[in-house]
CSV table of C-alpha atoms and ligand atoms in Angstrom, one decimal:
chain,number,residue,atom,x,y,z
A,161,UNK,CA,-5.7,-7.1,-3.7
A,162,UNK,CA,-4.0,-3.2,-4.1
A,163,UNK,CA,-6.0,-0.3,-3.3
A,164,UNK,CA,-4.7,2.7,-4.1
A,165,UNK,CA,-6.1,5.7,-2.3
A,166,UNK,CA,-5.6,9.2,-3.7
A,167,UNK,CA,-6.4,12.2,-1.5
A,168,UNK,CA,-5.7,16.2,-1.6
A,169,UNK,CA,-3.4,15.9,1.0
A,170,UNK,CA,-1.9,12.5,2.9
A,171,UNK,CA,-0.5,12.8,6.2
A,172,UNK,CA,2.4,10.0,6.4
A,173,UNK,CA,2.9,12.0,9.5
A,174,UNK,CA,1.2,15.1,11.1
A,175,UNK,CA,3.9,17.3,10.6
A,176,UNK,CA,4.5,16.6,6.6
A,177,UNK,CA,2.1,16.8,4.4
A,178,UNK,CA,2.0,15.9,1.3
A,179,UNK,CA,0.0,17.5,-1.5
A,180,UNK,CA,-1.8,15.3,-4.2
A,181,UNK,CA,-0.3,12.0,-2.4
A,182,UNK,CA,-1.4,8.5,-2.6
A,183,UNK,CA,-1.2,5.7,-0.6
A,184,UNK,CA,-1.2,2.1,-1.3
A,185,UNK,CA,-2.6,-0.9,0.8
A,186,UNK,CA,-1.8,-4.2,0.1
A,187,UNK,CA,-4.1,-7.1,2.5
A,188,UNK,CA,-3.5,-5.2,6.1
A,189,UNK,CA,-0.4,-3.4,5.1
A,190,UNK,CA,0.2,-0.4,3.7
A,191,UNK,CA,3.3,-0.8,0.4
A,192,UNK,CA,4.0,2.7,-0.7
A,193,UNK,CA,3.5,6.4,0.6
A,194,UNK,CA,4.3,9.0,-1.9
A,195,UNK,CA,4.1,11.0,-5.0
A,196,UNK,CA,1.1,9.2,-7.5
A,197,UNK,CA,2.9,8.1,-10.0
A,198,UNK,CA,5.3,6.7,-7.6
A,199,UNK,CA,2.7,4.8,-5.8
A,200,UNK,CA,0.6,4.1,-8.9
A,201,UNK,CA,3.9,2.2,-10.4
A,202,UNK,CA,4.3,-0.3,-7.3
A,203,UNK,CA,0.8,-1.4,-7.4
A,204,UNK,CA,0.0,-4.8,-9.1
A,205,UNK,CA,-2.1,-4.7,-12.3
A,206,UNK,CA,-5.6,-4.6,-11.6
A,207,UNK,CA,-5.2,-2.8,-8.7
A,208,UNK,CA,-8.5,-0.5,-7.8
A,209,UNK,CA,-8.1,3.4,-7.4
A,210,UNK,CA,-10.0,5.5,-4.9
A,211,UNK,CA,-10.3,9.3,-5.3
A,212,UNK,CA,-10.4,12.0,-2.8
A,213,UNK,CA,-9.8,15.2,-4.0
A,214,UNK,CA,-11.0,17.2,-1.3
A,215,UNK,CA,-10.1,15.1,1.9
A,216,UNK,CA,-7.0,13.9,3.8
A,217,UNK,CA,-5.7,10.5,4.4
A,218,UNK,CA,-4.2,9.9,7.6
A,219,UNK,CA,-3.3,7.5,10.0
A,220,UNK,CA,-6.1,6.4,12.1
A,221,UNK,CA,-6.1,8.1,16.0
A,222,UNK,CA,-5.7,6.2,19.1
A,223,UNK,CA,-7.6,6.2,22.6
A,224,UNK,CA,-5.1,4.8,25.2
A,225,UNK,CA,-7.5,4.6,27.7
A,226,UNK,CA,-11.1,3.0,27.7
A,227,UNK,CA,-13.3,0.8,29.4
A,228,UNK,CA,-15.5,-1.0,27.3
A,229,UNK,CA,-17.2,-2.7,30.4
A,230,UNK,CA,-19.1,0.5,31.3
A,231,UNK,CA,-21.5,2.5,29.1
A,232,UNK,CA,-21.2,6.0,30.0
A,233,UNK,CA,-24.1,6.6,31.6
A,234,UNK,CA,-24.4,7.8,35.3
A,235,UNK,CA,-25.0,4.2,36.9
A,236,UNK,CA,-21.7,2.6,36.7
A,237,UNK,CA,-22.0,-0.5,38.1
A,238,UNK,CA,-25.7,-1.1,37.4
A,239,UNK,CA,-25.6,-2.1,34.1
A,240,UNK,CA,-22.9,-4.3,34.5
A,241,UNK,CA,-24.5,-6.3,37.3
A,242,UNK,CA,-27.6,-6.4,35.5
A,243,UNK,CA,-26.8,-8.1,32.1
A,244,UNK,CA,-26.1,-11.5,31.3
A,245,UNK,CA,-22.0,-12.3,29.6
A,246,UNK,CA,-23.8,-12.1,26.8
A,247,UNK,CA,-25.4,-9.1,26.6
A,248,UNK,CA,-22.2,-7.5,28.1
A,249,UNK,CA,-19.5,-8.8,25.3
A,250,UNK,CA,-22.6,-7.4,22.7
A,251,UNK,CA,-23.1,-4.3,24.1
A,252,UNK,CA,-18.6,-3.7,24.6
A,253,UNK,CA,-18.1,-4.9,21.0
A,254,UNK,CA,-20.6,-2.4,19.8
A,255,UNK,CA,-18.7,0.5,21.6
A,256,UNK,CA,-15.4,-1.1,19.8
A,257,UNK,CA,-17.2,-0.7,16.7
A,258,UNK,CA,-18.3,3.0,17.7
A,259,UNK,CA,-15.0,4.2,18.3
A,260,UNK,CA,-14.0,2.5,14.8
A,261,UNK,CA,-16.6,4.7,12.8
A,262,UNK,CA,-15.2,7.6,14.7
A,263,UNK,CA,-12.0,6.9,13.1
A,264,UNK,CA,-10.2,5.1,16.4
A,265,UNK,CA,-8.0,2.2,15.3
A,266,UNK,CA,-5.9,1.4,18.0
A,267,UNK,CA,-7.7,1.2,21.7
A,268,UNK,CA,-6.1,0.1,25.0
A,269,UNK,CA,-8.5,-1.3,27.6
A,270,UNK,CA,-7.6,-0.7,31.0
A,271,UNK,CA,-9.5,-2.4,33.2
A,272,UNK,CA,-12.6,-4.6,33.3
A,273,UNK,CA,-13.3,-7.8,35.0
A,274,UNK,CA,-13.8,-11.8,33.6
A,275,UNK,CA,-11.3,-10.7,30.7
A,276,UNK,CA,-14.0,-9.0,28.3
A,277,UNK,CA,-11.7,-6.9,26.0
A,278,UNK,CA,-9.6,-10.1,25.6
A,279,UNK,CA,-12.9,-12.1,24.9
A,280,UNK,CA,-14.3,-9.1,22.7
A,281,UNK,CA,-11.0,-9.4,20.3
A,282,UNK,CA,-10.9,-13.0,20.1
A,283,UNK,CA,-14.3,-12.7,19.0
A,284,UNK,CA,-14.0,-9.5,16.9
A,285,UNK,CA,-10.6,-11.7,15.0
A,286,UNK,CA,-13.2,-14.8,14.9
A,287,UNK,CA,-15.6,-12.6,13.0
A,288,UNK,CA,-13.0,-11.8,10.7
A,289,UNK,CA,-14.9,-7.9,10.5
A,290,UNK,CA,-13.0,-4.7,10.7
A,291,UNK,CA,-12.3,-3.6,14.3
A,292,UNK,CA,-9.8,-1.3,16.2
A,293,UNK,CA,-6.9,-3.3,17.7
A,294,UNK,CA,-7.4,-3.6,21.3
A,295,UNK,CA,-5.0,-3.9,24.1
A,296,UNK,CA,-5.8,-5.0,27.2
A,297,UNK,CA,-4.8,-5.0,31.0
A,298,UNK,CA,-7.9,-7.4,32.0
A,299,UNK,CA,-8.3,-6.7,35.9
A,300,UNK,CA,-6.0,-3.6,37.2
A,301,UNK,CA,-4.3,-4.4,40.3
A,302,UNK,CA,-5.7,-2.4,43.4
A,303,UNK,CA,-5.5,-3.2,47.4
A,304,UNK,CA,-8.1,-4.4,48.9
A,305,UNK,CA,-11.4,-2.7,49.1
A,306,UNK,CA,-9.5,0.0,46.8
A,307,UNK,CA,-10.1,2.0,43.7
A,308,UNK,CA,-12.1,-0.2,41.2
A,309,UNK,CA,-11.7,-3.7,43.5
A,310,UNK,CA,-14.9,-4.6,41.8
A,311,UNK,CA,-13.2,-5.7,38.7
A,312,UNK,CA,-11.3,-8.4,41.1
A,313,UNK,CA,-7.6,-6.9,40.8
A,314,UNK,CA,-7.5,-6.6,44.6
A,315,UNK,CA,-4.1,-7.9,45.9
A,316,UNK,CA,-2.9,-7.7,49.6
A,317,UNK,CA,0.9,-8.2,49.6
A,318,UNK,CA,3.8,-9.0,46.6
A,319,UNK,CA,2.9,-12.6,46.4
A,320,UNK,CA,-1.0,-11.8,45.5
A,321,UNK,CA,0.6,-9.3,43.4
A,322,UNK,CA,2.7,-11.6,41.5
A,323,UNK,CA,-0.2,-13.8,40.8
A,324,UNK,CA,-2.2,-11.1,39.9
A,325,UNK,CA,-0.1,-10.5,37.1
A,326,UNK,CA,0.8,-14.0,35.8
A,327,UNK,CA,-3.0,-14.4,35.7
A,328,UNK,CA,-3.5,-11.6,33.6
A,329,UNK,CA,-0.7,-12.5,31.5
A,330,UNK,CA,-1.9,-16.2,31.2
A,331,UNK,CA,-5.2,-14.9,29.9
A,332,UNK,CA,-3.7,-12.6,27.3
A,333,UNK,CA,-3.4,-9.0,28.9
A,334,UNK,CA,-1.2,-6.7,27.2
A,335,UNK,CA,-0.4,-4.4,29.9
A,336,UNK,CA,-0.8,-4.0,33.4
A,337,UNK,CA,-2.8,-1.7,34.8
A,338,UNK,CA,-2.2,-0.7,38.5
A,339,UNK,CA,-4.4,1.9,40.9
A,340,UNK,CA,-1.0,3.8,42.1
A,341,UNK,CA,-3.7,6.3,43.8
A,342,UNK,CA,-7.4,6.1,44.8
A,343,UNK,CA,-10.0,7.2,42.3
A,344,UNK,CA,-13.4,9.4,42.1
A,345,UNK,CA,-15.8,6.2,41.4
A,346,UNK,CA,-15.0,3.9,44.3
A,347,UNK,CA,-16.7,4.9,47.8
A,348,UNK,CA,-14.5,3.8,50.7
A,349,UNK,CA,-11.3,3.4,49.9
A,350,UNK,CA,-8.1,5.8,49.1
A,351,UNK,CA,-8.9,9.6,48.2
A,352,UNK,CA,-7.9,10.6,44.8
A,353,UNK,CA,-4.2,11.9,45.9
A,354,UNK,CA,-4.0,9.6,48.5
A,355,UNK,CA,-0.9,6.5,47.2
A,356,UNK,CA,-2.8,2.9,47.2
A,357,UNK,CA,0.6,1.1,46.8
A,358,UNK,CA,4.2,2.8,47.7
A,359,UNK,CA,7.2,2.8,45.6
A,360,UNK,CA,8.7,-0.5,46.4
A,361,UNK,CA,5.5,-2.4,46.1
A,362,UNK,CA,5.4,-0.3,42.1
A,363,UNK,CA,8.6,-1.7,41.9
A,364,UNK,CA,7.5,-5.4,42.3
A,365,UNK,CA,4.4,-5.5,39.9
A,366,UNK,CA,7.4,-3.5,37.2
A,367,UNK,CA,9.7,-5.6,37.6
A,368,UNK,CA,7.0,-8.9,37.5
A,369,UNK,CA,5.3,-7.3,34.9
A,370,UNK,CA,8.7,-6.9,32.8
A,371,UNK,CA,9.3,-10.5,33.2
A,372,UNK,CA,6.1,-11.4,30.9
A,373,UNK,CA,7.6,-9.0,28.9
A,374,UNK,CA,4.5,-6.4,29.3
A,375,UNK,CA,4.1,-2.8,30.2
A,376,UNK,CA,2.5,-1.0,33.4
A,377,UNK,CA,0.1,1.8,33.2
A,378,UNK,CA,-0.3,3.5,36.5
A,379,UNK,CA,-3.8,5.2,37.2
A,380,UNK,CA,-2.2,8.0,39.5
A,381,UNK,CA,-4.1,11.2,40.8
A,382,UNK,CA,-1.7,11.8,43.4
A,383,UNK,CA,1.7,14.0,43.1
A,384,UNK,CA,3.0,11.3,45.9
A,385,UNK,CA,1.9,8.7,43.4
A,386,UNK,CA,3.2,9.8,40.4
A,387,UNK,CA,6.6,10.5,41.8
A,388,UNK,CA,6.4,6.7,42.9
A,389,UNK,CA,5.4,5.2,39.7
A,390,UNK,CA,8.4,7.1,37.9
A,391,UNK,CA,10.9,5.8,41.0
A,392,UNK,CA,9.4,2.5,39.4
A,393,UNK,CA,10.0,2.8,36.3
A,394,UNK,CA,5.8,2.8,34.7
A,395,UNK,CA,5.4,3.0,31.1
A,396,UNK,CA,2.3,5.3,31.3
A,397,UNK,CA,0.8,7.8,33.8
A,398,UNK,CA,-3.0,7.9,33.7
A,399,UNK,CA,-4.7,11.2,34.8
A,400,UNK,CA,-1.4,12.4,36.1
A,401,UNK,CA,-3.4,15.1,37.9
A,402,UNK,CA,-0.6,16.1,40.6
A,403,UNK,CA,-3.2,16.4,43.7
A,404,UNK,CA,-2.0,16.2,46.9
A,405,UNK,CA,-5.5,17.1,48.2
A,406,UNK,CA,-8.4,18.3,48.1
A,407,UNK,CA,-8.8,21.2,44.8
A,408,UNK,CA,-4.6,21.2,45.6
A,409,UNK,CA,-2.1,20.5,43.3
A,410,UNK,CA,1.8,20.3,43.4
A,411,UNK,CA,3.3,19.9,40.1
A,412,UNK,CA,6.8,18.6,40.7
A,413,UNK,CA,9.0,19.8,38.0
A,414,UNK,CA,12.0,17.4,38.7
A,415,UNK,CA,9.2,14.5,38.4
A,416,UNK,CA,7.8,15.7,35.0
A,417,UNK,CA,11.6,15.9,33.8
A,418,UNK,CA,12.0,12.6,34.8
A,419,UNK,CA,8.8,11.3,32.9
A,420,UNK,CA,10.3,13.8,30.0
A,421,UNK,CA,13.9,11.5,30.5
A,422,UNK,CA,12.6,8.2,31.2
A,423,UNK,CA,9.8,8.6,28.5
A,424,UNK,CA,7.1,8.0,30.9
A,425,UNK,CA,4.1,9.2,28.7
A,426,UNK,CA,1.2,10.8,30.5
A,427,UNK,CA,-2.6,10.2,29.4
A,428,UNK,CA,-5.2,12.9,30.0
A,429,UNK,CA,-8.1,10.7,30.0
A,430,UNK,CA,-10.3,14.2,29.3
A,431,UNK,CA,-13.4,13.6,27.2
A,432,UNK,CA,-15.5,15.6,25.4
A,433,UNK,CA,-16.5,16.4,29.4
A,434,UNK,CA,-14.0,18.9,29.7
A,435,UNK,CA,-16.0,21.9,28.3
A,436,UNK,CA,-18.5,21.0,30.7
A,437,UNK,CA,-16.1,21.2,33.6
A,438,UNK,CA,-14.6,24.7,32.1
A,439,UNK,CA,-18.0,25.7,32.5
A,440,UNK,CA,-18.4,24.2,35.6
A,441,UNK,CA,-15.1,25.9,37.3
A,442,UNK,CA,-14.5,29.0,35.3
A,443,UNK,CA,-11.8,29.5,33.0
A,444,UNK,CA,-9.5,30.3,35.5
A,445,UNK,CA,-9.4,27.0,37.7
A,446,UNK,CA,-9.7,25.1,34.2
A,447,UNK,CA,-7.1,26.3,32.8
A,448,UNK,CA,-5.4,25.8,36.1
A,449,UNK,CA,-6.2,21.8,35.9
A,450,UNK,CA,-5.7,21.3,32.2
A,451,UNK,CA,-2.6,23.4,32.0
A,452,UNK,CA,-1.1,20.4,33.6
A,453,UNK,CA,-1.0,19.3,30.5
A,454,UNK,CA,0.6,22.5,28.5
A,455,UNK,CA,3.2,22.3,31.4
A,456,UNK,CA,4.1,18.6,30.7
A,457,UNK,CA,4.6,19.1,26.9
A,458,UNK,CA,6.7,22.3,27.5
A,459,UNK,CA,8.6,20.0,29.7
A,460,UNK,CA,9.0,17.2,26.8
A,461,UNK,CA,6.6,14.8,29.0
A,462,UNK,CA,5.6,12.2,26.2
A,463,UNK,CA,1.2,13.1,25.8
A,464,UNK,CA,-0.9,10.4,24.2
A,465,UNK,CA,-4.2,10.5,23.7
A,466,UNK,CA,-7.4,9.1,25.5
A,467,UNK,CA,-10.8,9.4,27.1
A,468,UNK,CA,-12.0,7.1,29.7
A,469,UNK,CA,-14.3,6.3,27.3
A,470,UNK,CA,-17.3,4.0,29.3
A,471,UNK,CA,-16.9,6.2,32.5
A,472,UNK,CA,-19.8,8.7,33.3
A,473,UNK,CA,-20.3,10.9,30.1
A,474,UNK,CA,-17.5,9.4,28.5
A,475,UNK,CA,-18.9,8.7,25.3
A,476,UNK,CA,-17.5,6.1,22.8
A,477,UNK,CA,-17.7,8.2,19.3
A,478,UNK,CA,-16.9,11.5,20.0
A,479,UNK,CA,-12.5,11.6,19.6
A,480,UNK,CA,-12.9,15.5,18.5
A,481,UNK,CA,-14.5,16.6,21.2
A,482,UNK,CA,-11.8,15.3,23.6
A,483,UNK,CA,-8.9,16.6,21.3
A,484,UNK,CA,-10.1,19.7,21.3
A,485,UNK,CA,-9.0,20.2,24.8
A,486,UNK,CA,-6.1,20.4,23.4
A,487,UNK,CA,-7.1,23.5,20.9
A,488,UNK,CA,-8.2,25.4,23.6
A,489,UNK,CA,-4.7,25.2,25.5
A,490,UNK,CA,-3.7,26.5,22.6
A,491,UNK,CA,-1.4,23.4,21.4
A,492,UNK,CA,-1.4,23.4,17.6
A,493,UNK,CA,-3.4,21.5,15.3
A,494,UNK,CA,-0.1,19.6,14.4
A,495,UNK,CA,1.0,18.5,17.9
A,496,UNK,CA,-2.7,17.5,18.9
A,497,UNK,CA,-2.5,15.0,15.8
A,498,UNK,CA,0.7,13.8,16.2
A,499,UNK,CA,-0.9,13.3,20.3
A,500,UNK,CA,-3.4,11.5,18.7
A,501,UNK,CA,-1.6,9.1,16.3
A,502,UNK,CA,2.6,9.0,16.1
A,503,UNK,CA,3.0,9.9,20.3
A,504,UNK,CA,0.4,7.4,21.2
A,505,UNK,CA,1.4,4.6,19.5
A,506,UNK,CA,5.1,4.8,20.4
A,507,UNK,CA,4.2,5.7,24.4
A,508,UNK,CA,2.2,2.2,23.9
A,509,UNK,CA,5.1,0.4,21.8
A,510,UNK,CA,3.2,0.1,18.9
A,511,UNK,CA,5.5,2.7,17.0
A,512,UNK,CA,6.6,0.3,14.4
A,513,UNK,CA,3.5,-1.3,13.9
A,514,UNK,CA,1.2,1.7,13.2
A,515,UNK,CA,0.2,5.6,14.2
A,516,UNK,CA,1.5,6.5,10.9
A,517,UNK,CA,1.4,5.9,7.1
A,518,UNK,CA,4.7,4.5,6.0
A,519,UNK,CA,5.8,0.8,4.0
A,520,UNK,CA,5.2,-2.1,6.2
A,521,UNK,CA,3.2,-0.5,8.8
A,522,UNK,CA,-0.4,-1.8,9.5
A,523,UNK,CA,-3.3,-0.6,6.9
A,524,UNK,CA,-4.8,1.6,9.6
A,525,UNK,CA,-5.8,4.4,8.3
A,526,UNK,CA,-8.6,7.6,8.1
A,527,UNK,CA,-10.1,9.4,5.1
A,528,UNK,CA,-11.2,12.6,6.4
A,529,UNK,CA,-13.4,14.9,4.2
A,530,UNK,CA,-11.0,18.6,4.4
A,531,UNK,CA,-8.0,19.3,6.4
A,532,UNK,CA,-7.4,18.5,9.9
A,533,UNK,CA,-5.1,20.9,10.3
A,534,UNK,CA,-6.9,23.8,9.0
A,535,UNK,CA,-10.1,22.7,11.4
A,536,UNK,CA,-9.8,20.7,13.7
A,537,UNK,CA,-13.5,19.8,13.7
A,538,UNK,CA,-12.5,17.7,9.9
A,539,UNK,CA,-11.9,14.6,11.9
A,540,UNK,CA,-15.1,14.4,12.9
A,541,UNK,CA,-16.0,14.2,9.1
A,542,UNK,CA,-14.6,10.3,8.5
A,543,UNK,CA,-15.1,9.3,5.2
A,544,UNK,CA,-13.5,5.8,5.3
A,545,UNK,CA,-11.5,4.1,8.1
A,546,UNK,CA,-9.5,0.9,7.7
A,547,UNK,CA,-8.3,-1.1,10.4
A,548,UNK,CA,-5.7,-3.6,9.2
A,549,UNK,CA,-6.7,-3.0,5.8
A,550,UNK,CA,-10.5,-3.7,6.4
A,551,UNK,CA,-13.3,-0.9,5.8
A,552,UNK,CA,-14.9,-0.2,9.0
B,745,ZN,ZN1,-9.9,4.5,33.6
């Protein structure tokens, strides 16, 4: 069946707009991207015709980094030890179908335990209903008694490594997630810029990771870290917070060019939180920590967008108020779309499959009542969101 959708204003990509455009889905896929009488004239008869004149069509966003194991609340752990497999696949698919009503199409997982995302899509495709496509890293690979061990990634030298990884591939991970530095929510264990694996032992889970043909996304606080992951050659650099200790910082400009070279994407993982924490620390020190960011896209570091969604305050349907981080940096409304869409899905390689409307790309895809460029506060406002061509 063809849909045609006609809006004010379709974004095939952030950056051109297109006045009075339509777009036509065909199944999952979208056929045509245009003028409306050039889209109109490649539907098939009997097509149906939806009408938008004040809104925007655009491709739906993408969070690169969530945990759909936790619940945002304070207790992290609690809940998880407390429920049944039952009630946790329930309660994760219903944050997968939060972040779809917020118009998030495309989510990475990374990092649970017993293979939950993998068992939430499988049951999600099952059910045949509309739901953001999920990638997953299953259980991220840590040292022993290290950041996030409770999710059973915990490997002691290159051989517990290797099967690490061929265990996460074997049960259908996308990715692999690795702690490159400790963390904030695991007592014991590395500090946040202290390196949990060194650049050789990156090297290995690269290198093993590569052979299944799948990516590595590096959880990495530390400047020490970070300048190890890109020695290894990581696809993705969570947090990417330069620490080298304690409220210290050292951002290492021949690194970030290297990311910028190597396209080595870095992930904010900010949620709405951050206008807490600006609160919190003062402008000053704020703009300090989330210039990071301004600094790295200045230096052509690849950004893509996500939220730590599941993690303490991390909420599930709230995609705006993490973007607009980027707003207050002063990045413009453009770029923080283009973050949120086109840069995310080709830092995750996913850029020929979707993160923009164009013929033969996936039907996923936002109707957002005014103009996300004018406001940034429009995407908030989703009107309809299809996810392979099925209304979430
Ligand atoms: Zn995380």
């Amino acid at each position: 069946m063809d849909t045609v959708i006609t809006a004010a204003q379709v974004l095939p990509e952030p950056g051109s707009p297109l006045p009075n455009g339509a777009v036509l889905v065909r199944d999952d896929k979208i056929v045509a991207v245009g003028a409306r009488e050039d889209v109109v004239r490649q539907a098939a008869p009997g097509f149906a015709q939806r009408d938008f004149p004040a809104s925007t069509v655009m491709a739906g966003l993408f969070n690169s980094h969530v945990h759909l194991a936790f619940d945002a609340g304070k207790d992290l752990l609690g809940p998880l030890e407390s429920s049944t497999a039952d009630e946790i696949q329930a309660a994760a698919k219903e944050r997968t179908r939060q972040l779809l009503s917020t118009g998030v199409t495309t989510i990475r997982d990374l990092g649970d335990r017993d293979h939950l995302a993998i068992a939430v899509r499988d049951a999600l495709d099952k059910e045949g209903v509309a739901a953001p496509r999920l990638l997953s890293a299953a259980a991220p690979l840590t040292v022993p008694g290290g950041h996030c061990h409770f999710f059973g990634g915990a490997a002691a030298d290159d051989n517990e490594i290797r099967a690490l990884i061929d265990a996460n591939a074997e049960a259908g991970a996308d990715v692999i997630k690795v702690m490159a530095s400790g963390g904030q929510i695991t007592p014991g264990g590395a500090d946040m810029w202290e390196s949990q694996f060194d650049a050789r032992q990156l090297g290995v889970i690269v290198e093993h990771a590569r052979r299944h043909g799948l990516p590595v996304a590096a959880h990495a606080h530390g400047a020490d870290a970070i300048e190890s992951c890109v020695d290894a050659g990581v696809n993705t650099i969570e947090h990417c917070t330069w620490m080298v200790g304690p409220q210290q910082s050292d951002m290492r400009e021949p690194v970030a060019k290297r990311m910028a070279d190597q396209g080595i994407a870095a992930c904010s993982t900010s949620s709405r939180n951050w206008r807490m924490m600006v609160e919190r620390m003062g402008d000053e020190v704020a703009q300090r920590i989330y210039g990071r960011l301004t600094w790295m896209e200045g230096l052509g570091v690849p950004l893509i967008a996500g939220t730590d969604a599941g993690l303490p305050g991390s909420v599930f349907d709230d995609p705006v108020g993490a973007l607009e981080l980027y707003e207050w940096l002063g990045f413009s409304r453009t770029r923080i779309l283009e973050i949120a869409t086109t840069d995310s899905a080709r830092a995750l390689g996913l850029g020929e499959v979707t993160g923009r409307l164009a013929p033969g790309y996936s039907a996923d895809l936002l109707v957002i009542a005014g103009d996300p460029l004018k406001d940034l506060g429009a995407l908030g406002d989703v009107e309809v969101v299809l996810a392979a061509g099925r209304a979430g």
